[in-house]
Short mmCIF file of C-alpha atoms and ligand atoms in Angstrom, two decimals:
data_model
loop_
_atom_site.label_atom_id
_atom_site.label_comp_id
_atom_site.label_asym_id
_atom_site.label_seq_id
_atom_site.Cartn_x
_atom_site.Cartn_y
_atom_site.Cartn_z
CA MET A 1 -23.15 -26.97 -69.16
CA ILE A 2 -21.47 -30.39 -69.05
CA LYS A 3 -18.94 -30.40 -71.83
CA LYS A 4 -17.24 -33.77 -71.57
CA CYS A 5 -18.36 -37.34 -71.81
CA LEU A 6 -16.22 -40.33 -71.02
CA PHE A 7 -16.57 -43.55 -73.00
CA PRO A 8 -15.02 -46.64 -71.43
CA VAL A 9 -14.34 -48.70 -74.56
CA ALA A 10 -11.50 -50.98 -73.52
CA GLY A 11 -13.53 -54.15 -72.76
CA TYR A 12 -13.02 -57.40 -74.63
CA GLY A 13 -16.58 -58.22 -75.72
CA THR A 14 -16.05 -61.94 -75.17
CA ARG A 15 -19.78 -62.66 -75.55
CA PHE A 16 -19.48 -61.82 -79.21
CA LEU A 17 -16.45 -63.95 -80.03
CA PRO A 18 -15.27 -64.68 -82.63
CA ALA A 19 -16.64 -61.38 -84.07
CA THR A 20 -14.70 -59.42 -81.45
CA LYS A 21 -11.42 -61.30 -81.80
CA SER A 22 -9.77 -58.48 -83.70
CA MET A 23 -12.60 -55.95 -83.89
CA PRO A 24 -13.69 -53.78 -80.95
CA LYS A 25 -17.14 -54.74 -79.69
CA GLU A 26 -18.07 -51.05 -79.77
CA MET A 27 -17.69 -51.17 -83.57
CA LEU A 28 -20.35 -53.88 -83.99
CA PRO A 29 -22.98 -52.28 -86.18
CA VAL A 30 -26.61 -52.06 -85.22
CA VAL A 31 -27.82 -52.13 -88.83
CA ASN A 32 -25.35 -49.68 -90.42
CA LYS A 33 -23.97 -47.68 -87.50
CA PRO A 34 -21.45 -48.86 -84.92
CA LEU A 35 -22.67 -48.97 -81.31
CA VAL A 36 -20.15 -46.36 -80.19
CA GLN A 37 -21.45 -43.85 -82.75
CA TYR A 38 -24.96 -44.07 -81.30
CA GLY A 39 -23.39 -43.24 -77.93
CA VAL A 40 -21.31 -40.35 -79.25
CA GLU A 41 -24.37 -38.90 -81.00
CA GLU A 42 -26.30 -39.04 -77.72
CA ALA A 43 -23.49 -37.22 -75.89
CA ILE A 44 -23.18 -34.55 -78.57
CA GLU A 45 -26.93 -34.02 -78.53
CA ALA A 46 -26.61 -33.36 -74.78
CA GLY A 47 -23.97 -30.69 -75.50
CA MET A 48 -21.05 -32.90 -74.45
CA LEU A 49 -18.93 -32.16 -77.48
CA ASN A 50 -15.72 -33.36 -75.90
CA CYS A 51 -15.67 -37.16 -76.11
CA ALA A 52 -13.00 -38.81 -74.00
CA LEU A 53 -12.38 -42.40 -75.07
CA VAL A 54 -10.74 -44.78 -72.61
CA THR A 55 -9.45 -47.34 -75.06
CA GLY A 56 -7.09 -50.29 -74.96
CA ARG A 57 -5.08 -52.57 -77.16
CA GLY A 58 -6.84 -53.59 -80.37
CA LYS A 59 -9.18 -50.61 -80.37
CA ARG A 60 -7.65 -48.54 -83.13
CA ALA A 61 -10.72 -48.91 -85.33
CA ILE A 62 -12.64 -46.69 -82.89
CA ALA A 63 -10.13 -43.84 -83.19
CA ASP A 64 -10.14 -44.27 -86.99
CA HIS A 65 -13.94 -44.15 -87.09
CA PHE A 66 -13.90 -40.63 -85.63
CA ASP A 67 -11.35 -39.40 -88.16
CA THR A 68 -11.32 -38.66 -91.88
CA ASN A 69 -10.76 -41.57 -94.27
CA TYR A 70 -9.29 -39.67 -97.23
CA GLU A 71 -9.05 -42.58 -99.60
CA LEU A 72 -12.64 -43.75 -99.16
CA GLU A 73 -14.04 -40.23 -99.15
CA HIS A 74 -12.15 -39.39 -102.31
CA GLN A 75 -13.47 -42.56 -103.99
CA ILE A 76 -17.14 -41.89 -103.31
CA SER A 77 -16.98 -38.11 -103.54
CA GLY A 78 -19.86 -36.78 -105.68
CA SER A 79 -21.67 -40.16 -105.82
CA SER A 80 -24.99 -40.97 -104.15
CA LYS A 81 -23.10 -43.05 -101.58
CA GLU A 82 -21.68 -39.90 -100.07
CA THR A 83 -24.97 -39.29 -98.24
CA LEU A 84 -24.21 -42.39 -96.14
CA LEU A 85 -21.33 -40.51 -94.56
CA GLU A 86 -23.34 -37.43 -93.60
CA GLY A 87 -24.10 -38.57 -90.05
CA ILE A 88 -20.54 -39.50 -89.12
CA ARG A 89 -19.12 -36.38 -90.80
CA ASP A 90 -21.43 -34.24 -88.71
CA VAL A 91 -20.31 -36.04 -85.53
CA ILE A 92 -16.64 -35.57 -86.46
CA ASP A 93 -17.16 -31.88 -87.28
CA ARG A 94 -18.93 -31.11 -84.01
CA GLY A 95 -17.06 -33.35 -81.60
CA VAL A 96 -13.55 -33.27 -80.19
CA PHE A 97 -12.10 -36.71 -79.53
CA THR A 98 -9.45 -37.42 -76.95
CA MET A 99 -8.05 -40.79 -75.98
CA VAL A 100 -6.17 -42.51 -73.24
CA ARG A 101 -5.28 -46.18 -73.09
CA GLN A 102 -6.19 -48.42 -70.18
CA ARG A 103 -3.39 -50.90 -69.78
CA GLU A 104 -5.15 -53.35 -67.48
CA MET A 105 -8.83 -54.25 -67.15
CA LYS A 106 -9.55 -53.65 -63.48
CA GLY A 107 -13.21 -52.68 -63.63
CA LEU A 108 -15.42 -49.77 -64.61
CA GLY A 109 -14.26 -47.63 -61.68
CA HIS A 110 -10.66 -48.13 -62.78
CA ALA A 111 -11.56 -47.29 -66.41
CA ILE A 112 -13.20 -44.04 -65.28
CA LEU A 113 -10.18 -43.15 -63.15
CA THR A 114 -7.94 -43.81 -66.15
CA GLY A 115 -9.89 -41.08 -67.97
CA GLU A 116 -9.16 -38.46 -65.29
CA PRO A 117 -6.43 -36.67 -67.29
CA LEU A 118 -8.95 -36.15 -70.12
CA ILE A 119 -11.65 -34.81 -67.81
CA GLY A 120 -9.90 -32.69 -65.19
CA SER A 121 -11.98 -31.09 -62.46
CA GLU A 122 -15.42 -30.61 -63.95
CA ALA A 123 -18.63 -32.64 -63.89
CA PHE A 124 -18.80 -35.09 -66.79
CA GLY A 125 -20.98 -37.71 -68.41
CA VAL A 126 -20.17 -41.41 -68.72
CA LEU A 127 -21.76 -43.52 -71.43
CA LEU A 128 -21.45 -47.28 -71.79
CA SER A 129 -22.13 -47.93 -75.45
CA ASP A 130 -23.34 -51.50 -74.75
CA ASP A 131 -26.49 -49.89 -73.43
CA LEU A 132 -28.14 -48.51 -76.53
CA CYS A 133 -30.87 -46.02 -75.64
CA ILE A 134 -33.34 -44.81 -78.21
CA ASN A 135 -35.71 -41.93 -77.62
CA GLU A 136 -38.28 -39.95 -79.46
CA GLY A 137 -37.61 -36.84 -77.40
CA PRO A 138 -34.29 -35.80 -75.84
CA GLY A 139 -31.75 -38.58 -75.29
CA VAL A 140 -30.97 -39.98 -71.86
CA LEU A 141 -27.83 -37.87 -71.31
CA ALA A 142 -29.74 -34.73 -72.32
CA GLN A 143 -32.46 -35.61 -69.80
CA MET A 144 -29.83 -36.15 -67.10
CA THR A 145 -28.11 -32.85 -67.90
CA GLU A 146 -31.40 -31.08 -67.20
CA LEU A 147 -31.56 -32.80 -63.85
CA TYR A 148 -27.95 -31.91 -63.08
CA ARG A 149 -28.81 -28.23 -63.49
CA GLN A 150 -31.18 -28.70 -60.59
CA PHE A 151 -29.26 -31.01 -58.25
CA ARG A 152 -25.55 -30.41 -58.99
CA CYS A 153 -24.58 -33.87 -57.81
CA SER A 154 -23.79 -37.22 -59.41
CA ILE A 155 -26.72 -38.87 -61.16
CA VAL A 156 -27.17 -42.45 -62.36
CA ALA A 157 -29.75 -43.62 -64.89
CA VAL A 158 -31.94 -46.47 -63.65
CA GLN A 159 -34.59 -48.75 -65.04
CA GLU A 160 -36.85 -51.33 -63.44
CA VAL A 161 -35.76 -54.85 -64.34
CA PRO A 162 -37.34 -58.21 -63.51
CA LYS A 163 -36.18 -59.26 -60.02
CA ASP A 164 -34.39 -62.35 -61.38
CA GLN A 165 -32.17 -60.11 -63.56
CA VAL A 166 -30.75 -57.88 -60.80
CA TYR A 167 -27.52 -59.92 -60.53
CA LYS A 168 -26.36 -58.39 -63.85
CA TYR A 169 -26.47 -54.79 -62.63
CA GLY A 170 -25.68 -52.22 -60.02
CA VAL A 171 -28.90 -51.84 -58.03
CA ILE A 172 -30.01 -48.80 -56.03
CA ALA A 173 -32.43 -48.04 -53.25
CA GLY A 174 -33.56 -44.60 -52.23
CA GLU A 175 -36.32 -42.22 -51.44
CA ALA A 176 -38.43 -40.94 -54.33
CA ILE A 177 -38.13 -37.16 -54.13
CA LYS A 178 -40.15 -36.41 -57.21
CA ASP A 179 -41.43 -38.16 -60.30
CA ASP A 180 -38.77 -40.57 -61.52
CA VAL A 181 -36.03 -39.14 -59.26
CA TYR A 182 -34.66 -40.93 -56.19
CA ARG A 183 -32.15 -39.78 -53.64
CA VAL A 184 -29.89 -42.81 -53.39
CA ASP A 185 -29.12 -44.26 -49.98
CA LYS A 186 -27.88 -47.68 -51.05
CA MET A 187 -26.15 -49.14 -54.07
CA VAL A 188 -24.98 -52.70 -54.58
CA GLU A 189 -23.03 -54.03 -57.54
CA LYS A 190 -24.27 -57.34 -58.97
CA PRO A 191 -26.36 -58.40 -55.94
CA SER A 192 -28.08 -61.74 -55.61
CA VAL A 193 -31.89 -61.62 -55.73
CA GLU A 194 -31.93 -61.77 -51.91
CA GLU A 195 -29.35 -58.99 -51.47
CA ALA A 196 -30.87 -56.61 -54.04
CA PRO A 197 -32.34 -53.56 -52.29
CA SER A 198 -34.87 -53.03 -55.14
CA ASN A 199 -35.30 -53.84 -58.81
CA LEU A 200 -34.02 -50.42 -59.95
CA ALA A 201 -30.97 -51.29 -62.03
CA ILE A 202 -28.27 -48.85 -63.13
CA ILE A 203 -28.08 -48.44 -66.90
CA GLY A 204 -24.87 -47.23 -68.54
CA ARG A 205 -25.42 -43.47 -68.23
CA TYR A 206 -23.90 -41.40 -65.45
CA ILE A 207 -23.20 -37.80 -64.63
CA LEU A 208 -20.35 -37.65 -62.15
CA THR A 209 -18.92 -34.81 -60.14
CA PRO A 210 -15.10 -34.72 -60.26
CA ASP A 211 -14.60 -35.57 -56.57
CA ILE A 212 -15.46 -39.11 -57.72
CA PHE A 213 -11.83 -39.55 -58.86
CA ASP A 214 -10.44 -39.25 -55.32
CA ILE A 215 -13.18 -41.54 -54.07
CA ILE A 216 -12.35 -44.18 -56.71
CA ARG A 217 -8.68 -44.01 -55.68
CA GLU A 218 -9.76 -45.01 -52.17
CA THR A 219 -12.24 -47.69 -53.29
CA PRO A 220 -11.03 -51.27 -52.86
CA PRO A 221 -11.89 -53.92 -55.47
CA GLY A 222 -15.46 -55.20 -55.04
CA ALA A 223 -17.67 -57.53 -57.12
CA ASN A 224 -15.61 -59.77 -59.46
CA GLY A 225 -12.42 -58.43 -57.82
CA GLU A 226 -12.83 -55.19 -59.84
CA VAL A 227 -12.89 -51.55 -58.80
CA GLN A 228 -16.56 -50.73 -59.15
CA ILE A 229 -17.99 -47.28 -59.88
CA THR A 230 -21.08 -48.42 -57.97
CA ASP A 231 -19.01 -48.77 -54.77
CA ALA A 232 -17.46 -45.32 -55.26
CA LEU A 233 -20.93 -43.86 -55.82
CA GLN A 234 -22.17 -45.56 -52.66
CA THR A 235 -19.47 -43.62 -50.75
CA GLN A 236 -20.47 -40.42 -52.52
CA ALA A 237 -24.14 -41.05 -51.64
CA ARG A 238 -23.17 -41.53 -47.98
CA THR A 239 -20.95 -38.47 -47.71
CA GLY A 240 -22.81 -36.17 -50.13
CA ALA A 241 -25.64 -36.88 -52.53
CA VAL A 242 -26.32 -39.10 -55.53
CA MET A 243 -29.58 -39.10 -57.48
CA ALA A 244 -31.03 -41.92 -59.55
CA TYR A 245 -33.19 -41.06 -62.51
CA LYS A 246 -35.71 -43.34 -64.15
CA PHE A 247 -35.14 -42.14 -67.69
CA LYS A 248 -37.55 -41.89 -70.57
CA GLY A 249 -36.73 -44.03 -73.56
CA ARG A 250 -36.05 -47.54 -74.66
CA ARG A 251 -32.87 -49.34 -73.73
CA PHE A 252 -31.35 -52.36 -75.40
CA ASP A 253 -28.70 -54.47 -73.70
CA CYS A 254 -26.33 -54.72 -76.64
CA GLY A 255 -23.73 -56.39 -74.43
CA SER A 256 -25.78 -59.58 -74.84
CA VAL A 257 -26.59 -61.37 -78.08
CA PRO A 258 -30.41 -61.36 -77.59
CA GLY A 259 -30.39 -57.63 -76.72
CA PHE A 260 -28.21 -56.88 -79.72
CA VAL A 261 -30.53 -58.78 -82.07
CA GLU A 262 -33.55 -57.02 -80.56
CA ALA A 263 -31.89 -53.62 -81.10
CA THR A 264 -31.01 -54.54 -84.68
CA ASN A 265 -34.61 -55.50 -85.47
CA TYR A 266 -35.95 -52.38 -83.78
CA VAL A 267 -33.60 -50.01 -85.58
CA TYR A 268 -34.18 -51.69 -88.93
CA GLU A 269 -37.95 -51.57 -88.57
CA ASN A 270 -38.28 -48.12 -87.05
CA LEU A 271 -35.28 -45.95 -87.84
CA TYR A 272 -33.57 -47.21 -90.94
CA PRO A 273 -34.62 -45.17 -94.00
CA SER A 274 -36.36 -47.51 -96.44
CA ASP A 275 -34.76 -45.83 -99.46
CA LEU A 276 -31.21 -46.83 -98.52
C1 G1P B 301 -21.75 -52.03 -65.51
C2 G1P B 301 -21.91 -51.46 -64.11
C3 G1P B 301 -23.27 -51.82 -63.53
C4 G1P B 301 -24.37 -51.37 -64.47
C5 G1P B 301 -24.13 -51.92 -65.89
C6 G1P B 301 -25.10 -51.31 -66.88
O1 G1P B 301 -21.72 -53.43 -65.43
O2 G1P B 301 -20.87 -51.97 -63.29
O3 G1P B 301 -23.46 -51.22 -62.27
O4 G1P B 301 -25.63 -51.79 -63.98
O5 G1P B 301 -22.81 -51.61 -66.36
O6 G1P B 301 -24.97 -51.90 -68.14
P1 G1P B 301 -21.23 -54.38 -66.65
O7 G1P B 301 -22.39 -54.47 -67.59
O8 G1P B 301 -20.03 -53.72 -67.25
O9 G1P B 301 -20.92 -55.70 -66.01
#
């Protein structure tokens, strides 16, 4: 039902310097697969076959990853190594990849608005590949799509975090309307512990209705002087409805070194085939 997913992938990844000096942070591998591929697989699993990448300077490797590499594929054709390409080939065959470049880094809201020409006027997913989510059942975007069928409004994924960590996130407050679903009445981007309306933090998965673009256009810069999607969603919650969904699954903060190492260990121990 939701066909498109937007991937803001223009950020610098300064926490991983020097690794990210000339390589996009989204290409950092968790074991043998780049972060962005985990995200694209999650979107495709949710039926969002149209992947809209909001890229920037120095991000060509991402576009190349979702394209054929004739020379390499010719070299390993017919050898046992070819099986290592099965996953990415499947993603490339099923997905459609579109790109737009963000010229200036003015925040997540601005990145999403930059993707408007790739999305048009339909509801769409947003996936921040720094937040790696691993599930046994349906992925987080697939879970949210189910919910969208019911509510037909914007939805954000949330997770409880320790109170002293709220300053890293957008934080919501709202009324629980059923198990794991809240109708949002307040959202604050990067609040202090005192300002935080709860410990329900937004994780990088969103379903947005297309009226969000006009709202973003009217949203002034907020936290860190950036145009924040959280602020635009707060307006949408006030004038319409926004739901927050406590998703099922495990999330790793791969935007931080400890989270990235934790994800690497988890994937290696639990998901990486021992015969490779
Ligand atoms: C962004 C959002 C924030 C959200 C977070 C999830 O922040 O602005 O609301 O909680 O992603 O990872 P960033 O991590 O880009 O600073």
